[in-house]
């Protein structure tokens, strides 16, 4: 350890410790029910995605284009953010900037208080999960109600989303039926999915009608027009951004693109990669509050631009690729680790392969250094990523950052968090021995002669395997004896 | 220094000296362009949106108000709300609608809100066009298409001119130069509201309309 505690100041996110992460993963792997529901769901999503790309050449071309658009946007990020701000402001949208979750929550609480808001209805927003928005509002006496059906279920159960696209994927309809019957007054148990959705619809429509503020995320922010794009199926995103008098959108600073036409290919590859849909039911392009010739829509629109570790990722050319992400979740759906343990085991807002490379920037490696090791490096995540983020390469980089000796100019907060001088010394000796023929000869001679002294228990290796032991004779000795 | 300045300074310090080359999506779409007739585009749009559980009816510029009236009768619509003072709105006459009460949008949203949520059975809006590739309607917020009319009532009737069906979303926003001036809310709608959040089981009418009914006009005379 480098002796210093590197945490984002006052980070409200309850991250699990390395030991707890091991225990959660162990528990998840040994839960056959959970494994079955994730296996089924992920197989379903993988098949649906595959069916959306019957033409391999189209997929190849669209992926390259999407990657190019994301990389181009990032190469001009500060300029585009300024252009976005100017055009949004021209359109009548108020733009706010926040470096930390606390700042973002304070800005939004300020808006809520200025409007004496008592209830905020929310569309799905992973950034609001990232900053623990609901808790911050509730602590200040403002209700924050999730209105995406999956998020509503998760909130009712007092849980966090287990998938960024399908938040309640870990729950069966019977569990949800029980939850509704217990938590919603006047509701009897029914595990008919249509009936359950209608119950949710009834409860939530009452709230849309009376809410003071609607909150949403942003899928793409367009600099040239000052437009916020929102992808959704349910209509709750539209409700939140249309019905209340005030609409607050929150997004990470990386979501900006320059041209409106850049949105078309990104939107197309996003829905197909995420849920295997050709298109979502609704695609919203919001460019400002109600104008004089509009009949409805919010009177005020705000955008909060959040950093929370993103500028740190931006500073390093390799790590910057993390910011290409368009949050489709395809890497999770295809990850053998995610499929076996589900999203909750990770203990972070963003689970799965993308979570393992995003979370360290938000929380520092001190708390997250074990995450990049929860991967078989099979490469499936990188292969399906619609914007070609080299996730396996970034996992290796983060492992290196966590395990190398602390130094003066680290690329990220918490560098060296997993550094162990003893293990480091061991590897240095190992490298010396293997790098010098005489030392290697002496070592291998000794290892074969004293093989009986090899320990029977070899840490994690011998939990499920026979101990490793040097051969009785070296290959070189056997070769020497060949006629 | 404000949060804004600090964030921008950090990004500027690491920004590449030269931005990457500007990508041109047109190349990707040009190689996949189809030389479609209007009828083919309509057929593709129809297959797409019907696949998303929408109803499509083909009519003519002259007959569509009658078709809308008969659909309202079929679906037992008590109250239909529509944009007042619009060309399409002017074509609707209470006499033809029988049991369905026609209600033009009048006044402020705040005064209409409770009715929209509780008494209006269907909303009628004009669309700007559609997208053949994905089966999507293009709706721009305007007097002819207030945002909530296509969202809050349980049924949404949409009027589409077949002459305005674009091959792809990209073609639509390029051909009409959307970047030069967007409304406060531009929208693509592909079917009624839906969710698969409970055990991946698809259910319609999650929050918005349970039914989407598209009436297509100017479809080269192939009325039905």
Coordinates of N, CA, C and O in Angstrom, one line a residue, chain A residues 92-226:
Chain A
X92 N -32.0 28.8 -24.2 CA -32.7 29.1 -23.0 C -32.5 28.1 -21.9 O -33.2 28.0 -20.9
X93 N -31.5 27.2 -22.1 CA -31.2 26.1 -21.1 C -30.1 26.7 -20.2 O -29.2 27.3 -20.6
X94 N -30.3 26.4 -18.8 CA -29.3 26.9 -17.9 C -28.3 25.7 -17.7 O -28.7 24.6 -17.3
X95 N -27.0 26.1 -17.9 CA -26.0 25.0 -17.8 C -25.2 25.2 -16.5 O -24.8 26.3 -16.1
X96 N -25.0 24.1 -15.8 CA -24.2 24.1 -14.6 C -23.0 23.1 -14.7 O -23.2 22.1 -15.4
X97 N -22.0 23.3 -14.0 CA -20.8 22.4 -14.0 C -20.5 21.9 -12.6 O -20.6 22.7 -11.7
X98 N -20.2 20.7 -12.5 CA -19.9 20.1 -11.2 C -18.7 19.2 -11.3 O -18.6 18.3 -12.2
X99 N -17.7 19.4 -10.4 CA -16.6 18.5 -10.4 C -16.8 17.2 -9.6 O -16.3 16.2 -9.9
X100 N -17.6 17.3 -8.5 CA -17.8 16.2 -7.6 C -19.3 15.9 -7.5 O -20.2 16.7 -7.8
X101 N -19.6 14.7 -7.0 CA -21.0 14.4 -6.8 C -21.7 15.4 -5.8 O -22.8 15.8 -6.0
X102 N -21.0 15.8 -4.8 CA -21.5 16.8 -3.8 C -21.9 18.1 -4.5 O -23.0 18.6 -4.3
X103 N -21.1 18.5 -5.4 CA -21.4 19.8 -6.2 C -22.6 19.6 -7.0 O -23.5 20.5 -7.0
X104 N -22.7 18.4 -7.7 CA -23.9 18.2 -8.6 C -25.1 18.2 -7.7 O -26.1 18.8 -8.1
X105 N -25.1 17.4 -6.6 CA -26.3 17.4 -5.8 C -26.7 18.7 -5.2 O -27.9 19.1 -5.1
X106 N -25.7 19.5 -4.8 CA -25.9 20.8 -4.3 C -26.6 21.7 -5.3 O -27.6 22.5 -5.0
X107 N -26.1 21.7 -6.6 CA -26.7 22.4 -7.7 C -28.2 22.1 -7.8 O -29.1 22.9 -7.9
X108 N -28.5 20.8 -7.9 CA -29.8 20.3 -8.1 C -30.7 20.6 -6.9 O -31.9 20.9 -7.1
X109 N -30.2 20.5 -5.7 CA -31.0 20.8 -4.6 C -31.3 22.3 -4.5 O -32.4 22.6 -4.2
X110 N -30.4 23.1 -5.0 CA -30.6 24.5 -5.1 C -31.8 24.8 -6.0 O -32.7 25.6 -5.7
X111 N -31.8 24.1 -7.1 CA -32.9 24.3 -8.1 C -34.2 23.9 -7.5 O -35.2 24.6 -7.5
X112 N -34.2 22.7 -6.8 CA -35.4 22.2 -6.1 C -35.9 23.2 -5.1 O -37.1 23.4 -5.0
X113 N -35.0 23.7 -4.3 CA -35.4 24.6 -3.2 C -35.9 25.9 -3.8 O -36.9 26.5 -3.3
X114 N -35.3 26.4 -4.9 CA -35.8 27.6 -5.5 C -37.2 27.5 -5.9 O -38.0 28.5 -6.0
X115 N -37.6 26.3 -6.3 CA -39.0 26.0 -6.8 C -39.9 25.4 -5.7 O -41.0 25.0 -6.0
X116 N -39.3 25.4 -4.5 CA -40.1 24.8 -3.3 C -40.6 23.4 -3.7 O -41.7 23.0 -3.5
X117 N -39.7 22.6 -4.4 CA -40.2 21.3 -4.9 C -40.3 20.3 -3.8 O -39.4 20.3 -2.9
X118 N -41.3 19.5 -3.9 CA -41.5 18.4 -2.9 C -41.3 17.1 -3.5 O -40.9 16.1 -2.9
X119 N -41.5 17.0 -4.8 CA -41.4 15.7 -5.5 C -40.7 15.9 -6.8 O -41.1 16.7 -7.6
X120 N -39.6 15.0 -7.0 CA -38.9 15.0 -8.3 C -39.2 13.6 -8.9 O -39.0 12.6 -8.2
X121 N -39.7 13.6 -10.1 CA -39.9 12.3 -10.8 C -38.7 12.1 -11.7 O -38.2 13.1 -12.4
X122 N -38.1 10.9 -11.8 CA -36.9 10.7 -12.5 C -37.0 9.7 -13.6 O -37.6 8.7 -13.4
X123 N -36.5 10.0 -14.8 CA -36.3 9.0 -15.8 C -35.0 8.3 -15.4 O -34.3 8.6 -14.5
X124 N -34.7 7.3 -16.2 CA -33.5 6.5 -15.8 C -32.2 7.3 -16.1 O -32.1 7.9 -17.1
X125 N -31.4 7.4 -15.1 CA -30.1 8.1 -15.2 C -29.1 7.5 -14.4 O -29.1 7.5 -13.1
X126 N -28.1 6.9 -15.0 CA -27.0 6.2 -14.3 C -26.2 7.2 -13.6 O -25.6 6.9 -12.5
X127 N -26.0 8.4 -14.1 CA -25.2 9.5 -13.5 C -25.9 9.8 -12.2 O -25.2 10.1 -11.2
X128 N -27.2 9.9 -12.1 CA -27.8 10.2 -10.8 C -27.6 9.1 -9.8 O -27.6 9.3 -8.6
X129 N -27.5 7.8 -10.3 CA -27.1 6.7 -9.4 C -25.7 6.9 -8.9 O -25.4 6.7 -7.7
X130 N -24.8 7.4 -9.8 CA -23.4 7.6 -9.6 C -23.2 8.6 -8.4 O -22.3 8.4 -7.6
X131 N -24.1 9.6 -8.4 CA -23.9 10.6 -7.3 C -24.8 10.4 -6.2 O -24.9 11.3 -5.3
X132 N -25.6 9.3 -6.1 CA -26.5 9.0 -5.0 C -27.5 10.2 -4.9 O -27.7 10.7 -3.8
X133 N -28.0 10.6 -6.0 CA -29.0 11.7 -6.0 C -30.2 11.6 -5.1 O -30.5 12.5 -4.3
X134 N -30.8 10.4 -5.2 CA -32.0 10.1 -4.4 C -31.8 10.4 -2.9 O -32.6 11.0 -2.2
X135 N -30.6 9.8 -2.4 CA -30.3 10.0 -1.0 C -30.1 11.4 -0.6 O -30.5 11.9 0.4
X136 N -29.4 12.1 -1.5 CA -29.1 13.5 -1.2 C -30.4 14.4 -1.1 O -30.5 15.2 -0.3
X137 N -31.3 14.1 -2.0 CA -32.6 14.8 -2.0 C -33.4 14.4 -0.8 O -33.9 15.3 -0.1
X138 N -33.4 13.1 -0.5 CA -34.2 12.7 0.6 C -33.7 13.3 1.9 O -34.5 13.7 2.8
X139 N -32.4 13.4 2.0 CA -31.8 13.9 3.2 C -32.2 15.4 3.4 O -32.3 15.9 4.5
X140 N -32.5 16.1 2.3 CA -33.0 17.5 2.4 C -34.5 17.6 2.3 O -35.0 18.7 2.2
X141 N -35.2 16.5 2.4 CA -36.6 16.5 2.5 C -37.4 16.6 1.2 O -38.5 17.0 1.1
X142 N -36.6 16.3 0.1 CA -37.3 16.3 -1.3 C -37.4 14.9 -1.7 O -36.4 14.1 -1.7
X143 N -38.6 14.5 -2.1 CA -38.8 13.1 -2.6 C -38.3 13.0 -4.0 O -38.4 13.8 -4.8
X144 N -37.6 11.8 -4.3 CA -37.1 11.5 -5.6 C -37.6 10.2 -6.0 O -37.2 9.2 -5.4
X145 N -38.5 10.1 -7.0 CA -39.1 8.9 -7.3 C -38.7 8.4 -8.7 O -38.8 9.1 -9.7
X146 N -38.2 7.2 -8.7 CA -37.8 6.5 -10.0 C -39.0 6.2 -10.8 O -40.0 5.6 -10.2
X147 N -39.0 6.5 -12.1 CA -40.2 6.2 -12.9 C -40.0 5.2 -14.0 O -40.9 4.7 -14.6
X148 N -38.8 4.9 -14.3 CA -38.5 3.8 -15.2 C -39.0 2.5 -14.5 O -38.7 2.4 -13.3
X149 N -39.7 1.7 -15.1 CA -40.4 0.5 -14.4 C -39.3 -0.3 -13.7 O -39.6 -0.6 -12.5
X150 N -38.2 -0.6 -14.3 CA -37.2 -1.4 -13.6 C -36.6 -0.7 -12.4 O -36.4 -1.2 -11.3
X151 N -36.3 0.6 -12.6 CA -35.8 1.4 -11.5 C -36.8 1.6 -10.4 O -36.4 1.6 -9.2
X152 N -38.0 1.7 -10.7 CA -39.1 1.9 -9.7 C -39.1 0.6 -8.8 O -39.2 0.7 -7.6
X153 N -39.0 -0.6 -9.5 CA -39.0 -1.8 -8.8 C -37.8 -1.9 -7.8 O -37.9 -2.2 -6.7
X154 N -36.6 -1.5 -8.4 CA -35.4 -1.6 -7.6 C -35.5 -0.6 -6.4 O -35.1 -0.9 -5.3
X155 N -36.0 0.6 -6.6 CA -36.1 1.6 -5.6 C -37.1 1.1 -4.5 O -36.8 1.2 -3.3
X156 N -38.2 0.5 -4.9 CA -39.2 -0.1 -4.0 C -38.6 -1.2 -3.1 O -38.9 -1.3 -2.0
X157 N -37.7 -1.9 -3.7 CA -37.1 -3.0 -3.0 C -35.9 -2.5 -2.2 O -35.2 -3.3 -1.5
X158 N -35.6 -1.3 -2.2 CA -34.4 -0.7 -1.5 C -33.1 -1.2 -2.0 O -32.1 -1.4 -1.3
X159 N -33.0 -1.5 -3.3 CA -31.8 -2.0 -3.9 C -31.2 -1.0 -4.9 O -31.8 0.1 -5.1
X160 N -30.1 -1.5 -5.6 CA -29.6 -0.7 -6.6 C -29.8 -1.4 -7.9 O -30.0 -2.6 -7.9
X161 N -29.7 -0.8 -9.1 CA -29.8 -1.5 -10.4 C -28.7 -2.5 -10.5 O -27.6 -2.3 -10.1
X162 N -29.1 -3.7 -11.1 CA -28.0 -4.7 -11.3 C -27.5 -4.7 -12.7 O -26.7 -5.6 -13.1
X163 N -28.1 -3.9 -13.6 CA -27.7 -3.8 -15.0 C -28.0 -2.4 -15.4 O -29.0 -1.8 -15.0
X164 N -27.2 -1.8 -16.3 CA -27.4 -0.4 -16.6 C -28.6 -0.2 -17.5 O -29.1 0.9 -17.6
X165 N -28.9 -1.2 -18.3 CA -30.1 -1.1 -19.2 C -31.3 -1.7 -18.6 O -32.4 -1.2 -18.7
X166 N -31.1 -2.9 -17.9 CA -32.3 -3.6 -17.3 C -32.1 -3.7 -15.8 O -31.5 -4.7 -15.3
X167 N -32.5 -2.6 -15.1 CA -32.1 -2.5 -13.7 C -32.6 -3.6 -12.8 O -32.0 -4.0 -11.8
X168 N -33.8 -4.2 -13.2 CA -34.4 -5.2 -12.3 C -34.3 -6.6 -12.8 O -35.1 -7.5 -12.5
X169 N -33.3 -6.8 -13.6 CA -33.1 -8.1 -14.4 C -32.9 -9.3 -13.4 O -33.2 -10.4 -13.7
X170 N -32.5 -9.0 -12.2 CA -32.2 -10.0 -11.2 C -33.5 -10.5 -10.5 O -33.4 -11.5 -9.8
X171 N -34.6 -9.8 -10.7 CA -35.8 -10.2 -10.0 C -36.7 -11.0 -10.9 O -36.9 -10.6 -12.0
X172 N -37.4 -12.0 -10.3 CA -38.4 -12.7 -11.1 C -39.7 -12.0 -10.9 O -39.9 -11.2 -10.0
X173 N -40.7 -12.4 -11.8 CA -42.0 -11.7 -11.7 C -42.7 -12.1 -10.4 O -43.4 -11.3 -9.9
X174 N -42.4 -13.2 -9.9 CA -43.0 -13.6 -8.6 C -42.5 -12.7 -7.5 O -43.2 -12.3 -6.6
X175 N -41.2 -12.4 -7.5 CA -40.6 -11.5 -6.5 C -41.2 -10.1 -6.6 O -41.5 -9.5 -5.6
X176 N -41.4 -9.7 -7.8 CA -41.9 -8.3 -8.1 C -43.4 -8.3 -7.6 O -43.8 -7.4 -7.0
X177 N -44.1 -9.4 -7.9 CA -45.5 -9.5 -7.5 C -45.6 -9.4 -6.0 O -46.5 -8.7 -5.4
X178 N -44.7 -10.1 -5.3 CA -44.7 -10.0 -3.8 C -44.4 -8.6 -3.3 O -45.0 -8.1 -2.4
X179 N -43.4 -8.0 -4.0 CA -43.0 -6.7 -3.6 C -44.1 -5.7 -3.7 O -44.4 -4.9 -2.8
X180 N -44.8 -5.7 -4.9 CA -45.9 -4.8 -5.1 C -47.0 -5.0 -4.1 O -47.6 -4.0 -3.6
X181 N -47.3 -6.3 -3.8 CA -48.4 -6.6 -2.9 C -48.0 -6.0 -1.5 O -48.9 -5.6 -0.7
X182 N -46.8 -6.1 -1.1 CA -46.3 -5.7 0.2 C -46.2 -4.2 0.3 O -46.6 -3.6 1.3
X183 N -45.7 -3.5 -0.8 CA -45.4 -2.1 -0.7 C -46.4 -1.1 -1.2 O -46.4 0.0 -0.8
X184 N -47.3 -1.6 -2.1 CA -48.2 -0.6 -2.7 C -49.6 -0.9 -2.1 O -50.1 -1.9 -2.2
X185 N -50.1 0.2 -1.4 CA -51.4 0.0 -0.7 C -52.5 -0.4 -1.7 O -52.6 0.1 -2.8
X186 N -53.3 -1.4 -1.3 CA -54.5 -1.8 -2.0 C -54.2 -2.8 -3.2 O -55.0 -3.0 -4.0
X187 N -52.9 -3.2 -3.3 CA -52.6 -4.1 -4.4 C -52.5 -5.6 -3.9 O -51.8 -5.9 -2.9
X188 N -53.2 -6.5 -4.6 CA -53.1 -7.9 -4.3 C -52.1 -8.6 -5.1 O -51.7 -8.1 -6.2
X189 N -51.6 -9.7 -4.6 CA -50.6 -10.5 -5.4 C -51.1 -10.9 -6.8 O -52.1 -11.5 -6.9
X190 N -50.3 -10.5 -7.8 CA -50.5 -11.0 -9.1 C -49.2 -11.1 -9.8 O -48.4 -10.2 -9.7
X191 N -48.9 -12.3 -10.4 CA -47.6 -12.3 -11.2 C -47.9 -12.3 -12.7 O -47.0 -12.7 -13.5
X192 N -49.0 -11.7 -13.1 CA -49.2 -11.4 -14.5 C -48.5 -10.2 -14.8 O -48.7 -9.1 -14.3
X193 N -47.6 -10.3 -15.8 CA -46.7 -9.2 -16.1 C -47.4 -7.9 -16.5 O -47.2 -6.8 -16.1
X194 N -48.4 -8.1 -17.4 CA -49.2 -7.0 -17.9 C -49.9 -6.3 -16.7 O -49.9 -5.1 -16.6
X195 N -50.5 -7.1 -15.8 CA -51.2 -6.5 -14.6 C -50.2 -5.7 -13.8 O -50.5 -4.6 -13.3
X196 N -49.0 -6.3 -13.6 CA -48.0 -5.6 -12.8 C -47.6 -4.3 -13.4 O -47.4 -3.3 -12.7
X197 N -47.4 -4.3 -14.7 CA -47.0 -3.0 -15.4 C -48.1 -2.0 -15.3 O -47.9 -0.8 -15.0
X198 N -49.4 -2.5 -15.3 CA -50.5 -1.5 -15.2 C -50.6 -0.9 -13.8 O -51.0 0.2 -13.6
X199 N -50.2 -1.7 -12.8 CA -50.2 -1.2 -11.4 C -49.1 -0.1 -11.3 O -49.3 1.0 -10.8
X200 N -47.9 -0.4 -11.9 CA -46.8 0.6 -11.9 C -47.3 1.8 -12.6 O -47.0 3.0 -12.2
X201 N -47.9 1.6 -13.8 CA -48.4 2.8 -14.6 C -49.3 3.7 -13.8 O -49.2 4.9 -13.7
X202 N -50.3 3.0 -13.1 CA -51.3 3.8 -12.3 C -50.6 4.6 -11.2 O -50.8 5.8 -11.1
X203 N -49.7 4.0 -10.5 CA -49.0 4.7 -9.4 C -48.2 5.8 -9.9 O -48.2 6.9 -9.4
X204 N -47.4 5.6 -11.0 CA -46.5 6.6 -11.5 C -47.2 7.7 -12.2 O -46.7 8.9 -12.1
X205 N -48.3 7.4 -12.9 CA -49.0 8.6 -13.6 C -49.5 9.6 -12.5 O -49.6 10.8 -12.8
X206 N -49.9 9.1 -11.4 CA -50.4 10.0 -10.4 C -49.2 11.0 -10.0 O -49.5 12.1 -9.7
X207 N -48.0 10.4 -10.0 CA -46.9 11.2 -9.6 C -46.4 12.2 -10.7 O -46.0 13.3 -10.4
X208 N -46.5 11.7 -12.0 CA -46.1 12.6 -13.1 C -47.0 13.9 -13.1 O -46.5 15.0 -13.3
X209 N -48.3 13.6 -12.7 CA -49.2 14.7 -12.8 C -48.9 15.8 -11.7 O -49.1 17.0 -12.0
X210 N -48.4 15.4 -10.6 CA -48.2 16.4 -9.5 C -46.7 16.8 -9.3 O -46.5 17.7 -8.5
X211 N -45.8 16.1 -9.9 CA -44.4 16.4 -9.6 C -44.0 17.8 -10.0 O -44.5 18.4 -10.9
X212 N -43.1 18.4 -9.2 CA -42.6 19.8 -9.5 C -41.5 19.8 -10.5 O -41.3 20.7 -11.2
X213 N -40.7 18.8 -10.4 CA -39.5 18.7 -11.3 C -39.3 17.3 -11.9 O -39.6 16.3 -11.2
X214 N -38.9 17.3 -13.1 CA -38.5 16.0 -13.8 C -37.0 16.0 -14.0 O -36.4 17.0 -14.4
X215 N -36.5 14.8 -13.7 CA -35.0 14.7 -13.9 C -34.8 13.6 -15.0 O -35.5 12.6 -15.0
X216 N -33.8 13.8 -15.8 CA -33.4 12.8 -16.8 C -31.9 12.7 -17.0 O -31.2 13.6 -16.6
X217 N -31.5 11.6 -17.6 CA -30.1 11.6 -18.0 C -30.0 12.1 -19.4 O -30.9 12.8 -19.9
X218 N -28.9 11.9 -20.1 CA -28.6 12.3 -21.5 C -27.9 11.2 -22.2 O -26.9 10.7 -21.6
X219 N -28.3 10.8 -23.3 CA -27.6 9.8 -24.1 C -26.5 10.5 -25.0 O -25.4 10.0 -25.1
X220 N -26.9 11.6 -25.6 CA -25.9 12.4 -26.4 C -26.3 13.8 -26.3 O -27.5 14.2 -26.3
X221 N -25.3 14.7 -26.1 CA -25.5 16.1 -26.1 C -24.9 16.7 -27.4 O -23.7 16.4 -27.7
X222 N -25.6 17.4 -28.2 CA -25.2 17.9 -29.5 C -24.7 19.3 -29.4 O -25.5 20.2 -29.1
X223 N -23.4 19.5 -29.6 CA -22.8 20.9 -29.5 C -23.4 21.9 -30.5 O -23.7 23.0 -30.1
X224 N -23.4 21.5 -31.8 CA -23.8 22.5 -32.8 C -25.2 23.0 -32.7 O -25.5 24.1 -33.1
X225 N -26.1 22.2 -32.1 CA -27.5 22.7 -32.0 C -27.9 23.0 -30.5 O -29.0 23.6 -30.3
X226 N -27.1 22.6 -29.6 CA -27.5 22.7 -28.2 C -28.7 21.8 -27.9 O -29.8 22.3 -27.4

